[in-house]
Each structure stands twice: as structure tokens, then as C-alpha cells.
Short mmCIF file of C-alpha atoms and ligand atoms in Angstrom, two decimals:
data_model
loop_
_atom_site.label_atom_id
_atom_site.label_comp_id
_atom_site.label_asym_id
_atom_site.label_seq_id
_atom_site.Cartn_x
_atom_site.Cartn_y
_atom_site.Cartn_z
CA UNK A 1 30.20 13.59 30.46
CA UNK A 2 27.96 11.39 33.24
CA UNK A 3 26.31 8.29 31.44
CA UNK A 4 24.44 6.74 34.17
CA UNK A 5 21.11 8.53 33.15
CA UNK A 6 21.82 7.31 29.48
CA UNK A 7 22.00 3.55 30.67
CA UNK A 8 19.12 3.88 32.82
CA UNK A 9 16.86 4.61 30.36
CA UNK A 10 18.55 2.32 27.61
CA UNK A 11 17.96 -0.54 30.12
CA UNK A 12 14.23 0.62 31.05
CA UNK A 13 13.56 0.86 27.40
CA UNK A 14 14.93 -2.11 26.31
CA UNK A 15 13.15 -4.49 28.69
CA UNK A 16 10.20 -4.08 26.28
CA UNK A 17 10.58 -6.88 23.61
CA UNK A 18 13.59 -8.26 25.21
CA UNK A 19 13.70 -12.31 25.26
CA UNK A 20 16.40 -14.16 27.29
CA UNK A 21 18.74 -15.20 24.11
CA UNK A 22 17.06 -13.81 21.76
CA UNK A 23 17.53 -10.04 21.83
CA UNK A 24 15.07 -7.57 21.25
CA UNK A 25 12.21 -7.49 18.90
CA UNK A 26 10.22 -4.64 18.75
CA UNK A 27 8.72 -4.78 14.93
CA UNK A 28 7.49 -1.27 14.17
CA UNK A 29 3.87 -0.50 15.10
CA UNK A 30 3.85 -3.68 17.08
CA UNK A 31 2.45 -4.01 20.34
CA UNK A 32 6.01 -4.09 21.71
CA UNK A 33 7.04 -1.19 19.95
CA UNK A 34 3.76 0.98 20.66
CA UNK A 35 4.44 0.40 24.71
CA UNK A 36 8.37 1.20 24.16
CA UNK A 37 6.95 4.65 22.22
CA UNK A 38 4.72 5.29 25.37
CA UNK A 39 7.61 5.08 27.50
CA UNK A 40 9.55 7.59 25.67
CA UNK A 41 6.46 9.67 25.63
CA UNK A 42 6.64 9.48 29.61
CA UNK A 43 10.34 9.79 29.60
CA UNK A 44 9.99 13.50 27.68
CA UNK A 45 6.51 14.41 29.79
CA UNK A 46 8.65 13.77 32.97
CA UNK A 47 11.17 16.17 31.60
CA UNK A 48 8.45 18.83 31.11
CA UNK A 49 8.17 18.54 26.97
CA UNK A 50 5.23 19.25 25.22
CA UNK A 51 4.54 16.08 23.16
CA UNK A 52 2.13 15.17 20.02
CA UNK A 53 2.42 12.59 17.60
CA UNK A 54 1.99 12.98 13.95
CA UNK A 55 -0.75 11.47 11.23
CA UNK A 56 1.77 8.66 10.66
CA UNK A 57 2.74 8.35 14.58
CA UNK A 58 6.44 10.03 14.34
CA UNK A 59 6.41 11.34 18.11
CA UNK A 60 7.68 15.05 18.72
CA UNK A 61 8.81 16.68 21.60
CA UNK A 62 9.31 20.29 22.20
CA UNK A 63 11.21 22.11 24.45
CA UNK A 64 10.68 26.12 23.68
CA UNK A 65 13.81 28.09 23.69
CA UNK A 66 13.65 32.17 24.20
CA UNK A 67 12.59 32.93 21.17
CA UNK A 68 9.31 30.59 20.08
CA UNK A 69 9.80 32.40 16.71
CA UNK A 70 12.96 30.56 15.55
CA UNK A 71 13.22 27.60 13.80
CA UNK A 72 13.56 24.36 15.83
CA UNK A 73 16.79 22.12 16.48
CA UNK A 74 15.58 18.61 15.52
CA UNK A 75 16.96 15.68 16.88
CA UNK A 76 16.27 11.75 17.31
CA UNK A 77 16.38 8.53 15.39
CA UNK A 78 13.63 5.39 15.94
CA UNK A 79 13.48 2.80 18.48
CA UNK A 80 11.47 0.09 16.32
CA UNK A 81 14.09 -2.71 15.67
CA UNK A 82 14.82 -6.06 13.43
CA UNK A 83 13.62 -8.97 14.69
CA UNK A 84 15.86 -10.20 17.42
CA UNK A 85 17.62 -7.05 17.12
CA UNK A 86 20.06 -5.12 19.78
CA UNK A 87 20.03 -2.70 22.29
CA UNK A 88 21.55 0.49 20.71
CA UNK A 89 20.45 0.24 17.04
CA UNK A 90 18.21 3.82 16.76
CA UNK A 91 17.57 3.29 20.49
CA UNK A 92 20.80 5.17 21.22
CA UNK A 93 20.06 7.96 19.29
CA UNK A 94 16.54 8.74 21.15
CA UNK A 95 17.38 7.95 24.74
CA UNK A 96 20.67 9.87 24.30
CA UNK A 97 18.53 12.90 23.06
CA UNK A 98 16.20 12.64 25.76
CA UNK A 99 19.15 12.50 28.19
CA UNK A 100 20.75 15.79 26.56
CA UNK A 101 17.41 17.66 26.94
CA UNK A 102 17.65 16.64 30.02
CA UNK A 103 20.99 18.27 31.23
CA UNK A 104 20.06 21.17 29.50
CA UNK A 105 17.03 21.50 31.79
CA UNK A 106 19.56 20.67 34.81
CA UNK A 107 22.11 22.74 33.82
CA UNK A 108 19.63 25.50 33.29
CA UNK A 109 21.57 26.19 29.80
CA UNK A 110 19.86 29.08 28.09
CA UNK A 111 19.12 29.04 24.28
CA UNK A 112 17.23 30.76 21.86
CA UNK A 113 15.95 28.08 19.12
CA UNK A 114 13.30 25.70 20.59
CA UNK A 115 15.12 21.75 20.80
CA UNK A 116 12.97 18.89 19.08
CA UNK A 117 13.13 15.35 19.57
CA UNK A 118 11.45 13.32 16.75
CA UNK A 119 10.90 9.71 17.29
CA UNK A 120 10.36 8.32 13.74
CA UNK A 121 8.03 5.45 13.12
CA UNK A 122 8.81 2.15 11.14
CA UNK A 123 12.53 2.61 10.33
CA UNK A 124 13.61 -0.67 9.89
CA UNK A 125 11.92 -2.71 6.88
CA UNK A 126 11.55 -5.87 8.79
CA UNK A 127 7.68 -6.37 8.91
CA UNK A 128 6.24 -3.67 5.80
CA UNK A 129 9.62 -4.14 3.54
CA UNK A 130 10.01 -0.23 3.65
CA UNK A 131 12.70 1.82 5.60
CA UNK A 132 12.33 5.07 7.22
CA UNK A 133 8.58 5.52 7.16
CA UNK A 134 8.50 8.52 9.20
CA UNK A 135 11.22 10.45 7.78
CA UNK A 136 9.76 9.86 4.23
CA UNK A 137 6.47 11.36 5.50
CA UNK A 138 8.53 14.20 6.55
CA UNK A 139 10.02 14.17 3.49
CA UNK A 140 6.95 14.35 1.33
CA UNK A 141 8.38 10.98 -0.16
CA UNK A 142 5.09 8.50 1.31
CA UNK A 143 1.92 8.43 -0.94
CA UNK A 144 -1.45 6.62 0.93
CA UNK A 145 -1.19 4.08 -2.02
CA UNK A 146 2.19 2.98 -0.97
CA UNK A 147 0.81 2.83 2.58
CA UNK A 148 -1.30 0.37 1.37
CA UNK A 149 0.60 -1.91 -0.79
CA UNK A 150 3.12 -2.30 1.58
CA UNK A 151 1.67 -5.60 3.76
CA UNK A 152 3.61 -7.74 6.27
CA UNK A 153 3.78 -11.21 6.56
CA UNK A 154 -0.12 -11.34 7.93
CA UNK A 155 -1.25 -9.40 4.98
CA UNK A 156 -1.56 -6.40 7.26
CA UNK A 157 -1.14 -3.21 5.29
CA UNK A 158 0.92 -0.51 6.63
CA UNK A 159 -1.80 2.17 6.20
CA UNK A 160 -4.44 -0.52 8.46
CA UNK A 161 -1.64 -0.94 10.92
CA UNK A 162 -1.24 2.93 11.26
CA UNK A 163 -5.44 3.21 11.75
CA UNK A 164 -5.12 0.45 14.33
CA UNK A 165 -2.91 2.08 16.26
CA UNK A 166 -5.07 5.41 16.02
CA UNK A 167 -2.87 6.98 13.17
CA UNK A 168 -4.47 8.97 10.21
CA UNK A 169 -2.58 7.86 7.55
CA UNK A 170 -5.26 9.74 5.14
CA UNK A 171 -3.54 13.04 6.63
CA UNK A 172 -0.37 12.01 5.70
CA UNK A 173 0.83 15.12 4.07
CA UNK A 174 0.30 16.86 7.58
CA UNK A 175 2.91 15.15 8.61
CA UNK A 176 5.11 16.74 5.55
CA UNK A 177 7.61 19.17 7.64
CA UNK A 178 7.94 22.70 6.20
CA UNK A 179 11.45 23.50 5.80
CA UNK A 180 11.20 26.76 7.55
CA UNK A 181 10.53 25.27 10.93
CA UNK A 182 13.55 23.59 11.14
CA UNK A 183 16.85 24.99 11.55
CA UNK A 184 18.62 21.53 11.55
CA UNK A 185 18.68 17.85 12.41
CA UNK A 186 21.13 15.89 14.18
CA UNK A 187 21.05 11.82 14.60
CA UNK A 188 23.42 9.83 17.09
CA UNK A 189 23.81 6.20 15.65
CA UNK A 190 26.22 3.64 15.90
CA UNK A 191 28.24 2.93 13.01
CA UNK A 192 27.34 -0.70 12.45
CA UNK A 193 30.14 -1.48 10.90
CA UNK A 194 34.06 -1.56 12.24
CA UNK A 195 35.72 1.06 10.61
CA UNK A 196 35.90 3.22 13.34
CA UNK A 197 36.55 0.44 15.72
CA UNK A 198 39.70 -0.49 13.16
CA UNK A 199 40.88 2.85 13.42
CA UNK A 200 40.64 3.53 17.17
CA UNK A 201 38.69 6.46 15.94
CA UNK A 202 36.06 7.98 18.93
CA UNK A 203 33.69 9.96 16.41
CA UNK A 204 32.44 9.27 12.41
CA UNK A 205 30.94 12.12 10.88
CA UNK A 206 29.03 10.78 8.03
CA UNK A 207 29.49 12.85 4.69
CA UNK A 208 27.02 11.18 2.66
CA UNK A 209 24.48 8.14 2.86
CA UNK A 210 24.93 5.71 0.09
CA UNK A 211 21.77 4.37 -2.14
CA UNK A 212 21.62 1.18 -4.48
CA UNK A 213 21.12 0.54 -7.77
CA UNK A 214 19.31 -2.78 -7.67
CA UNK A 215 18.86 -5.16 -10.82
CA UNK A 216 18.01 -8.04 -12.06
CA UNK A 217 19.92 -10.00 -15.12
CA UNK A 218 17.82 -13.04 -16.64
CA UNK A 219 20.07 -15.54 -18.52
CA UNK A 220 18.32 -18.07 -20.52
CA UNK A 221 19.86 -20.49 -22.29
CA UNK A 222 19.18 -24.01 -23.17
CA UNK A 223 18.26 -27.16 -20.58
CA UNK A 224 19.79 -30.33 -21.68
CA UNK A 225 20.78 -33.92 -20.05
CA UNK A 226 24.32 -32.99 -18.69
CA UNK A 227 25.55 -36.47 -19.99
CA UNK A 228 24.14 -36.86 -23.16
CA UNK A 229 24.84 -32.87 -24.58
CA UNK A 230 28.14 -32.61 -25.47
CA UNK A 231 29.83 -29.62 -24.44
CA UNK A 232 30.18 -28.03 -27.84
CA UNK A 233 26.46 -27.69 -28.16
CA UNK A 234 25.58 -26.20 -24.93
CA UNK A 235 23.85 -22.96 -24.25
CA UNK A 236 24.48 -23.18 -20.25
CA UNK A 237 22.98 -20.77 -18.48
CA UNK A 238 24.44 -20.43 -14.78
CA UNK A 239 28.35 -20.46 -16.79
CA UNK A 240 27.39 -17.57 -18.36
CA UNK A 241 26.01 -16.14 -14.75
CA UNK A 242 29.38 -17.20 -13.41
CA UNK A 243 31.16 -14.43 -15.52
CA UNK A 244 29.04 -12.08 -14.81
CA UNK A 245 28.88 -12.61 -11.14
CA UNK A 246 32.80 -12.30 -11.34
CA UNK A 247 32.80 -9.03 -13.47
CA UNK A 248 30.65 -7.77 -10.85
CA UNK A 249 33.29 -8.01 -8.05
CA UNK A 250 35.85 -7.02 -10.49
CA UNK A 251 34.36 -3.73 -11.27
CA UNK A 252 32.97 -2.98 -7.57
CA UNK A 253 36.68 -3.77 -6.66
CA UNK A 254 38.00 -1.10 -9.79
CA UNK A 255 35.73 1.32 -7.96
CA UNK A 256 36.20 0.77 -4.38
CA UNK A 257 39.01 3.77 -4.12
CA UNK A 258 35.25 5.76 -4.28
CA UNK A 259 34.10 3.94 -2.24
CA UNK A 260 31.57 2.04 -4.06
CA UNK A 261 30.63 -1.33 -3.65
CA UNK A 262 28.89 -4.09 -5.63
CA UNK A 263 27.45 -7.52 -4.87
CA UNK A 264 25.42 -10.63 -6.57
CA UNK A 265 23.44 -11.62 -3.57
CA UNK A 266 21.47 -13.83 -5.15
CA UNK A 267 21.11 -16.10 -8.08
CA UNK A 268 18.25 -18.40 -8.95
CA UNK A 269 18.59 -21.47 -10.79
CA UNK A 270 16.24 -23.74 -13.25
CA UNK A 271 15.62 -26.10 -13.28
CA UNK A 272 18.39 -26.28 -10.70
CA UNK A 273 19.07 -30.36 -10.95
CA UNK A 274 22.58 -31.99 -10.56
CA UNK A 275 21.88 -33.89 -14.18
CA UNK A 276 20.86 -30.73 -15.96
CA UNK A 277 22.49 -28.38 -17.57
CA UNK A 278 20.60 -24.69 -16.23
CA UNK A 279 18.60 -23.35 -19.10
CA UNK A 280 17.75 -20.19 -16.65
CA UNK A 281 19.45 -18.45 -14.33
CA UNK A 282 18.64 -15.12 -12.16
CA UNK A 283 20.68 -12.68 -10.79
CA UNK A 284 20.03 -10.00 -8.15
CA UNK A 285 22.82 -7.61 -8.15
CA UNK A 286 23.38 -4.57 -5.53
CA UNK A 287 25.69 -1.35 -6.32
CA UNK A 288 26.12 0.76 -3.77
CA UNK A 289 27.95 4.20 -3.02
CA UNK A 290 28.14 7.63 -2.45
CA UNK A 291 29.35 9.11 -5.67
CA UNK A 292 26.58 8.46 -8.43
CA UNK A 293 29.30 8.36 -11.25
CA UNK A 294 31.29 5.25 -9.71
CA UNK A 295 28.04 3.39 -8.94
CA UNK A 296 26.98 4.40 -12.80
CA UNK A 297 30.43 2.91 -13.75
CA UNK A 298 30.20 -0.43 -12.53
CA UNK A 299 26.44 -0.63 -13.58
CA UNK A 300 27.18 0.14 -17.31
CA UNK A 301 30.41 -2.01 -17.24
CA UNK A 302 28.55 -4.77 -15.94
CA UNK A 303 25.76 -4.61 -18.78
CA UNK A 304 28.50 -4.55 -21.15
CA UNK A 305 29.87 -7.62 -19.89
CA UNK A 306 26.51 -8.92 -19.73
CA UNK A 307 26.11 -8.37 -23.48
CA UNK A 308 29.77 -9.92 -24.41
CA UNK A 309 29.10 -13.40 -22.32
CA UNK A 310 25.83 -13.78 -23.49
CA UNK A 311 26.72 -12.86 -27.21
CA UNK A 312 29.77 -15.33 -26.96
CA UNK A 313 27.56 -18.04 -25.38
CA UNK A 314 24.20 -17.49 -27.58
CA UNK A 315 22.17 -16.77 -24.64
CA UNK A 316 19.51 -14.18 -24.18
CA UNK A 317 18.81 -12.02 -21.58
CA UNK A 318 17.06 -9.15 -20.14
CA UNK A 319 18.34 -6.67 -17.63
CA UNK A 320 16.05 -4.55 -15.32
CA UNK A 321 16.87 -1.91 -13.05
CA UNK A 322 14.72 -2.90 -9.63
CA UNK A 323 15.54 0.28 -7.94
CA UNK A 324 17.99 3.16 -8.66
CA UNK A 325 18.51 6.05 -5.85
CA UNK A 326 20.66 8.69 -5.43
CA UNK A 327 23.34 9.13 -2.91
CA UNK A 328 22.31 11.56 -0.25
CA UNK A 329 25.42 14.07 0.40
CA UNK A 330 25.28 15.73 4.08
CA UNK A 331 25.78 19.31 5.18
CA UNK A 332 29.32 20.45 5.07
CA UNK A 333 28.71 23.42 7.51
CA UNK A 334 26.97 21.17 9.65
CA UNK A 335 29.95 18.30 9.70
CA UNK A 336 32.40 21.78 10.38
CA UNK A 337 30.50 22.49 13.58
CA UNK A 338 30.58 18.76 14.65
CA UNK A 339 34.40 18.69 13.76
CA UNK A 340 34.65 21.66 15.76
CA UNK A 341 33.10 20.41 18.63
CA UNK A 342 34.95 16.81 18.61
CA UNK A 343 38.16 19.16 18.54
CA UNK A 344 36.75 21.40 21.45
CA UNK A 345 36.12 17.94 23.35
CA UNK A 346 39.39 15.86 22.52
CA UNK A 347 37.69 13.66 20.50
CA UNK A 348 38.99 11.66 17.31
CA UNK A 349 37.10 11.82 14.31
CA UNK A 350 36.58 10.72 10.71
CA UNK A 351 34.46 11.53 7.89
CA UNK A 352 32.94 8.80 6.51
CA UNK A 353 30.20 7.49 4.48
CA UNK A 354 27.27 5.10 5.51
CA UNK A 355 27.01 2.24 3.84
CA UNK A 356 23.27 1.59 5.80
CA UNK A 357 20.27 3.74 4.91
CA UNK A 358 18.89 6.18 8.20
CA UNK A 359 16.02 8.74 8.92
CA UNK A 360 18.87 11.51 8.30
CA UNK A 361 18.97 10.74 4.18
CA UNK A 362 15.30 11.76 4.21
CA UNK A 363 15.59 14.69 6.44
CA UNK A 364 18.77 15.77 4.42
CA UNK A 365 16.88 16.71 1.52
CA UNK A 366 14.62 19.15 3.38
CA UNK A 367 16.92 20.80 5.70
CA UNK A 368 20.33 20.28 6.57
CA UNK A 369 21.19 17.41 8.38
CA UNK A 370 24.13 15.20 10.50
CA UNK A 371 24.28 11.88 11.04
CA UNK A 372 27.04 11.28 14.03
CA UNK A 373 28.46 7.71 14.35
CA UNK A 374 30.19 6.41 17.59
CA UNK A 375 31.87 2.47 16.90
CA UNK A 376 30.04 -0.41 17.84
CA UNK A 377 31.95 -3.72 19.11
CA UNK A 378 33.42 -5.78 16.25
CA UNK A 379 30.99 -3.72 13.87
CA UNK A 380 28.19 -5.84 14.86
CA UNK A 381 24.63 -4.67 14.37
CA UNK A 382 21.22 -6.05 13.45
CA UNK A 383 21.87 -8.68 15.96
CA UNK A 384 21.25 -9.40 19.71
CA UNK A 385 25.00 -9.13 20.43
CA UNK A 386 25.15 -5.32 19.45
CA UNK A 387 27.36 -3.96 21.94
CA UNK A 388 29.19 -0.59 22.63
CA UNK A 389 31.91 0.46 24.96
CA UNK A 390 31.40 2.49 28.07
CA UNK A 391 33.31 5.56 26.60
CA UNK A 392 32.10 5.40 23.58
CA UNK A 393 28.65 6.08 24.67
CA UNK A 394 30.00 8.85 26.83
CA UNK A 395 31.51 10.20 23.62
CA UNK A 396 28.35 9.99 21.93
CA UNK A 397 26.67 11.81 24.47
CA UNK A 398 29.24 14.57 24.95
CA UNK A 399 29.04 15.21 21.10
CA UNK A 400 25.27 15.31 20.77
CA UNK A 401 25.00 17.70 23.83
CA UNK A 402 27.81 20.26 22.50
CA UNK A 403 26.25 19.69 19.04
CA UNK A 404 22.70 20.41 20.18
CA UNK A 405 23.85 23.39 22.54
CA UNK A 406 26.18 25.14 19.69
CA UNK A 407 23.19 24.98 17.31
CA UNK A 408 20.24 26.00 19.50
CA UNK A 409 21.89 28.90 21.11
ZN1 ZN B 1 18.64 2.45 13.00
#
């Protein structure tokens, strides 16, 4: 497939929010984001698609099939970015979908099901500390109070930002997608990791999207003078924390065959002075995977170990589970269809988990959904250096085209 058109579209949209040496910044519902979204609407209208926006600002662009009563085949992603982001995260999926629809027009391909592009609002959590807002709205997994409680650094709530852009956050429930309206959803995305590149594989077919269990462990020992307090009298909260941190890593390693990972990402030490035995420590632990049982084994092992260490060291502790989400398994039949299309196109493929969250995980809760990865150079993403090889762009476009056609025909 010729990729010139896709590259032209990517070049055009990625001028918006771009700064030399800084990358692309299109924070959710910002001026730049809105301008980029207007450009998407123009691209769609130029093709002849019928465009609308829902109550939370998701963009919908529809190409009718020969039978308007059939459920639609949905395809899409997002165009908002992290600060100083790259050219492809999300944007690839949207631009490739528009290009696929352009080809369907150009080749006058007949399809029975309507094809609907959806551009999800506020996928990135950078501005409002909540991710995949648009797809959560479709899945009915948002509330007005939640929109009001998430605020950006300037104190503007997601609710107010939506109002400011002319959307209708109070009519949130009108954005819910009735499952009978759509047959399937397909998202093309860069991998944002380096598995495909390392193994020299063209296409990643995501089998499940990982979910995190996050916990905070508070350890309370006894603050003491680092010179005057003898070793045997100490109740050192940081030394206890060290043993717990190692057990997080060890248990993550034990479960890595189930694709589970465990990280202690942050540690706060009080009072945090070089000459004071630490009296209080907070650990922040993130356990992720696609196998809930495996994740729970890590969680329980860490809790058991914390209890043991604290008993031995006479440390008090509290454990708070901050969030516990379930991994989302994607549709096997759709995966099979994508594999068939790969074989037909002569592309190599691999089933893989996605460690990062995507809009697909919300949509998969209501209709069959597929997430397709192409390799990105060095696995670098959420970074201005995000890069994709030309042949991978071409492969991504081809597999998206085949998949949409096979679903919609
Ligand atoms: Zn993304």
C-alpha cells in the first residue's frame, strides 16, 4: 500500500503543537488539541463523511454501508499528546483510519456495514490525571462528579474544560455506546515498547491489556540520632523498606513467566536527614499484568513479607490498595481474523500483552475490540524522539485496511 497519503496527513496534523527541539504538545482539550481536532473534522468532511461530536467531545465520522441498519465497524484512536510527545502515539491510529477510508472511497469498495471513525477525547492523563476519558464515557464508566473532581495544574476541572469547548458534560450518559450499534472496534497503535523490534516481527496482535494494582505501604519505626542510637536499639523504617522493595522485585521476577511485572516506583523517607535513623517511610508499589491470579500472588507475597519484616524489626505498618483494576482480555475471534489478514499480506505477527493502557480496554468491555501494534524505533514513546520505520507504517496501514474491509464487507 502506498503510504504517501498517510505521511502527508501525519505531517499536517503534527505541525499543530510542534516546537523545534521540544516535540509535540497537544494536551487534552487545549487550544492545540482543539485545532488538531478541527483538522481531523476537515479531513473527514473532505472525504464526504458525516461528522458529529458527542457530549464529551469524541469525534465521530461515518461512511454508510449498503445496509444502514447493520451495526457499524468502528476504528479510531486519539490525537491528544503528553507534554513534548511524539508524532505517532494515537495520531497514527487516527490518520491511518482516515487514509483507509480514503482508499475505500478511491477503490470504490463495496461494504455492507457502516464504517465509523471515532477520535477519543483526552486519552492521555497528563492534563487532568485521568486517562482514556472519551472511551470511558462510551463504556458508561464515568460520572459528572468524576469530571468535576479531576482538575489540571491551573485548577480547571475536566468538567469546566469540556463546557469551555462547547461540549455538554451534564449529558454524559448520551455518549454511552449501545452495544447493538457497533459490530467491532479496531485500534492501530505503535507498540511503545521494543518487543516487536527486537524479535523482528511486523505486527503485534494484543491479547490482553494489563491493569495495575497499586498500593501504598506506610512504615513507622522510631526516629533516632544516627550517632547516639546503638544498632540493637533501632527501629529503622528505611531498612525495613529496603527488605520490602527487594521482595517486590523478587516476586515480580517469580511471576514474569505469566507476564507480570512489579515495581516500587517511589519511596518517601522522613525526616530524610543523613544523621537521623529514618522514622517513617512510604513505599509506592505498582503490580501489573494480564493474569489477575498471578498479580494477586505478587500482592499477597508482598503483604506477607511486609508483615514478617515489620514483626522482626518492631515496625508498625499500614497497607493501602490505591487501585485494583482487572486486566482486559481482547476478543479471540477478532484476533484470529487479524492473524488471517497478516498471513494473507505475508506479514509476521505475534500475540502479545499491552503493558500500557489504551482506549481499546474500555471499548472491549462493550463490544469485540482489537488492538494492533506496529514496532516503533527503540521502543521509545511519550517522547519527541518517537519514530517509526516506513515499512512498518506501510504494514500498519495494510493490516488496518484488510481488517476494516473484512469486518465491514
Ligand atoms: Zn496512545
